[in-house]
Amino acid sequence: MPAVDSACKQCGGAMDEGFAAVSHNGGTTPLLWVAGELERDWFRGAKVDGRERTPIRVLRCAQCGHVAMIAPRPG
């Protein structure tokens, strides 16, 4: 994954990397950035087939708790 700024934009503290997830049906799924506008699917909630999807990186400041979410571009 590409490097990210390791200083908090709020207080300058060190950022710890983690991830955000949603729990459903007894499992846990990491959050994804999906290209385009939201289109509803009556069965699965949102249509994502054929769209660019990128895992979201989440950084949290060890000092103040500020959270930053980043969806890095491939490459």
Coordinates of N, CA, C and O in Angstrom, one line a residue:
M1 N 0.8 -1.2 0.0 CA 0.0 0.0 0.0 C 0.9 1.2 0.0 O 1.9 1.2 0.6
P2 N 0.4 2.3 -0.7 CA 1.2 3.5 -0.7 C 1.4 4.1 0.7 O 0.5 3.9 1.6
A3 N 2.5 4.9 0.9 CA 2.7 5.5 2.2 C 1.7 6.6 2.4 O 1.2 7.2 1.5
V4 N 1.4 6.8 3.7 CA 0.5 7.9 4.1 C 1.2 8.8 5.1 O 2.1 8.4 5.7
D5 N 0.7 10.1 5.2 CA 1.3 11.0 6.2 C 1.0 10.4 7.6 O -0.1 10.1 7.9
S6 N 2.1 10.3 8.3 CA 2.0 9.7 9.7 C 1.7 10.7 10.8 O 1.7 10.3 11.9
A7 N 1.5 12.0 10.5 CA 1.3 13.0 11.5 C -0.2 13.4 11.4 O -0.8 13.6 10.4
C8 N -0.8 13.5 12.6 CA -2.2 13.9 12.7 C -2.4 15.3 12.2 O -1.6 16.2 12.5
K9 N -3.4 15.5 11.4 CA -3.7 16.9 10.9 C -4.3 17.8 11.9 O -4.3 19.0 11.8
Q10 N -4.8 17.3 13.0 CA -5.4 18.1 14.1 C -4.3 18.5 15.2 O -4.3 19.7 15.5
C11 N -3.5 17.6 15.6 CA -2.6 17.9 16.7 C -1.1 17.6 16.5 O -0.3 17.9 17.3
G12 N -0.8 16.9 15.3 CA 0.5 16.6 15.0 C 1.0 15.3 15.6 O 2.2 14.9 15.4
G13 N 0.1 14.6 16.3 CA 0.5 13.3 17.0 C 0.7 12.2 16.0 O 0.4 12.3 14.8
A14 N 1.2 11.1 16.5 CA 1.5 9.9 15.6 C 0.2 9.2 15.3 O -0.7 9.1 16.1
M15 N 0.0 8.7 14.0 CA -1.2 8.0 13.6 C -0.9 6.5 13.6 O 0.1 6.1 13.1
D16 N -1.9 5.8 14.2 CA -1.8 4.3 14.2 C -2.8 3.8 13.1 O -3.9 4.3 13.0
E17 N -2.3 2.8 12.3 CA -3.2 2.3 11.2 C -4.1 1.2 11.8 O -3.7 0.4 12.6
G18 N -5.3 1.1 11.3 CA -6.2 0.1 11.6 C -7.2 -0.1 10.5 O -6.8 0.2 9.3
F19 N -8.4 -0.5 10.7 CA -9.4 -0.6 9.7 C -10.8 -0.4 10.3 O -11.0 -0.6 11.5
A20 N -11.8 -0.1 9.4 CA -13.1 0.0 9.9 C -13.9 -1.1 9.2 O -13.6 -1.5 8.1
A21 N -14.9 -1.7 9.9 CA -15.6 -2.8 9.4 C -17.1 -2.7 9.8 O -17.4 -2.0 10.7
V22 N -17.9 -3.5 9.0 CA -19.3 -3.6 9.4 C -19.6 -5.1 9.7 O -19.0 -5.9 9.0
S23 N -20.4 -5.3 10.7 CA -20.8 -6.6 11.1 C -22.2 -6.9 10.5 O -23.1 -6.1 10.6
H24 N -22.3 -8.1 9.9 CA -23.6 -8.5 9.4 C -23.6 -10.0 9.3 O -22.6 -10.6 9.0
N25 N -24.7 -10.6 9.5 CA -24.9 -12.1 9.3 C -23.9 -12.9 10.1 O -23.4 -13.9 9.6
G26 N -23.4 -12.4 11.2 CA -22.4 -13.1 12.0 C -21.0 -13.0 11.5 O -20.1 -13.5 12.1
G27 N -20.8 -12.2 10.5 CA -19.4 -12.0 10.0 C -19.1 -10.5 10.0 O -19.8 -9.6 10.4
T28 N -17.8 -10.2 9.6 CA -17.3 -8.8 9.6 C -16.7 -8.6 8.3 O -15.9 -9.4 7.8
T29 N -17.0 -7.4 7.7 CA -16.5 -7.0 6.3 C -15.8 -5.7 6.4 O -16.4 -4.7 6.9
P30 N -14.5 -5.6 5.9 CA -13.9 -4.3 5.9 C -14.6 -3.3 5.0 O -15.2 -3.7 4.0
L31 N -14.5 -2.0 5.2 CA -15.2 -1.0 4.4 C -14.4 -0.9 3.1 O -13.2 -1.0 3.0
L32 N -15.2 -0.6 2.0 CA -14.6 -0.4 0.7 C -15.1 1.0 0.1 O -16.2 1.4 0.4
W33 N -14.3 1.6 -0.7 CA -14.7 2.8 -1.5 C -15.2 2.2 -2.8 O -14.5 1.4 -3.4
V34 N -16.3 2.6 -3.3 CA -16.9 2.1 -4.5 C -17.1 3.3 -5.5 O -17.7 4.3 -5.1
A35 N -16.6 3.2 -6.7 CA -16.7 4.3 -7.7 C -18.2 4.4 -8.1 O -18.9 3.5 -8.2
G36 N -18.6 5.7 -8.4 CA -19.9 6.0 -8.9 C -20.9 6.3 -7.8 O -20.7 6.2 -6.6
E37 N -22.1 6.7 -8.3 CA -23.2 7.0 -7.4 C -23.8 5.7 -6.8 O -23.8 4.6 -7.5
L38 N -24.4 5.8 -5.7 CA -25.1 4.7 -5.0 C -26.3 4.2 -5.8 O -27.1 5.0 -6.2
E39 N -26.3 2.9 -6.2 CA -27.5 2.3 -6.8 C -27.9 1.2 -5.9 O -27.2 0.4 -5.6
R40 N -29.2 1.3 -5.5 CA -29.8 0.3 -4.6 C -30.0 -1.1 -5.3 O -30.5 -1.1 -6.5
D41 N -29.8 -2.1 -4.6 CA -30.1 -3.5 -5.1 C -31.1 -4.0 -4.1 O -30.8 -4.0 -2.9
W42 N -32.2 -4.5 -4.5 CA -33.3 -4.9 -3.5 C -32.9 -6.0 -2.7 O -33.3 -6.2 -1.6
F43 N -31.9 -6.9 -3.1 CA -31.5 -8.0 -2.4 C -30.3 -7.8 -1.5 O -30.2 -8.1 -0.4
R44 N -29.2 -7.2 -2.1 CA -27.9 -7.0 -1.4 C -27.7 -5.6 -0.8 O -26.7 -5.4 -0.2
G45 N -28.5 -4.7 -1.1 CA -28.4 -3.3 -0.5 C -27.8 -2.3 -1.5 O -28.4 -1.3 -1.7
A46 N -26.7 -2.6 -2.1 CA -26.1 -1.7 -3.1 C -25.4 -2.4 -4.2 O -24.8 -3.5 -4.0
K47 N -25.6 -1.9 -5.4 CA -24.9 -2.6 -6.6 C -23.5 -2.2 -6.7 O -23.1 -1.0 -6.7
V48 N -22.6 -3.2 -6.7 CA -21.2 -2.9 -6.8 C -20.5 -3.7 -7.9 O -19.3 -3.4 -8.2
D49 N -21.2 -4.6 -8.6 CA -20.6 -5.4 -9.6 C -20.1 -4.5 -10.8 O -20.7 -3.6 -11.2
G50 N -18.8 -4.8 -11.2 CA -18.2 -4.1 -12.3 C -17.7 -2.7 -12.0 O -17.3 -2.0 -12.9
R51 N -17.7 -2.4 -10.7 CA -17.2 -1.0 -10.3 C -15.8 -1.2 -9.7 O -15.5 -2.2 -9.0
E52 N -15.1 -0.1 -9.8 CA -13.8 -0.1 -9.0 C -14.1 -0.1 -7.5 O -14.9 0.6 -7.1
R53 N -13.4 -0.9 -6.8 CA -13.5 -1.0 -5.4 C -12.1 -1.0 -4.7 O -11.2 -1.6 -5.2
T54 N -12.0 -0.2 -3.7 CA -10.7 0.0 -3.0 C -10.9 -0.1 -1.5 O -11.8 0.5 -0.9
P55 N -10.1 -1.0 -0.8 CA -10.2 -1.0 0.6 C -9.8 0.3 1.2 O -8.9 1.0 0.8
I56 N -10.6 0.7 2.3 CA -10.3 1.9 3.0 C -9.3 1.7 4.1 O -9.5 0.8 4.9
R57 N -8.3 2.5 4.1 CA -7.3 2.5 5.2 C -7.8 3.5 6.3 O -8.2 4.6 5.9
V58 N -7.7 3.2 7.5 CA -8.1 4.1 8.6 C -6.9 4.3 9.5 O -6.3 3.4 10.0
L59 N -6.7 5.6 9.8 CA -5.6 6.0 10.7 C -6.3 6.7 11.9 O -7.2 7.5 11.7
R60 N -5.8 6.4 13.1 CA -6.3 7.1 14.3 C -5.1 7.7 15.1 O -4.1 7.0 15.3
C61 N -5.3 8.9 15.5 CA -4.2 9.6 16.2 C -4.1 9.0 17.6 O -5.1 8.9 18.3
A62 N -2.9 8.6 18.0 CA -2.7 8.1 19.3 C -2.9 9.1 20.5 O -3.1 8.7 21.6
Q63 N -2.8 10.4 20.1 CA -2.9 11.5 21.1 C -4.3 12.0 21.3 O -4.8 12.0 22.4
C64 N -4.9 12.4 20.2 CA -6.2 13.1 20.3 C -7.4 12.2 19.8 O -8.6 12.6 20.0
G65 N -7.1 11.1 19.1 CA -8.2 10.2 18.7 C -8.8 10.6 17.3 O -9.7 9.9 16.8
H66 N -8.3 11.7 16.6 CA -8.8 12.0 15.3 C -8.6 10.8 14.4 O -7.6 10.1 14.4
V67 N -9.6 10.6 13.5 CA -9.7 9.5 12.6 C -9.6 10.0 11.1 O -10.4 10.9 10.8
A68 N -8.8 9.4 10.3 CA -8.7 9.8 8.9 C -8.9 8.5 8.1 O -8.3 7.5 8.4
M69 N -9.7 8.6 7.1 CA -10.0 7.5 6.2 C -9.4 7.8 4.8 O -9.6 8.8 4.3
I70 N -8.7 6.8 4.2 CA -8.0 7.0 3.0 C -8.3 5.8 2.1 O -8.2 4.7 2.5
A71 N -8.6 6.1 0.8 CA -8.8 5.0 -0.2 C -7.7 5.3 -1.2 O -7.9 6.0 -2.2
P72 N -6.6 4.6 -1.0 CA -5.4 4.9 -1.9 C -5.7 4.5 -3.4 O -6.4 3.5 -3.6
R73 N -5.2 5.2 -4.3 CA -5.3 4.9 -5.7 C -4.3 3.7 -6.0 O -3.2 3.7 -5.4
P74 N -4.7 2.8 -6.8 CA -3.8 1.7 -7.2 C -2.5 2.1 -7.8 O -2.5 3.2 -8.5
G75 N -1.5 1.4 -7.6 CA -0.2 1.7 -8.3 C 0.7 2.4 -7.4 O 1.7 2.7 -7.4

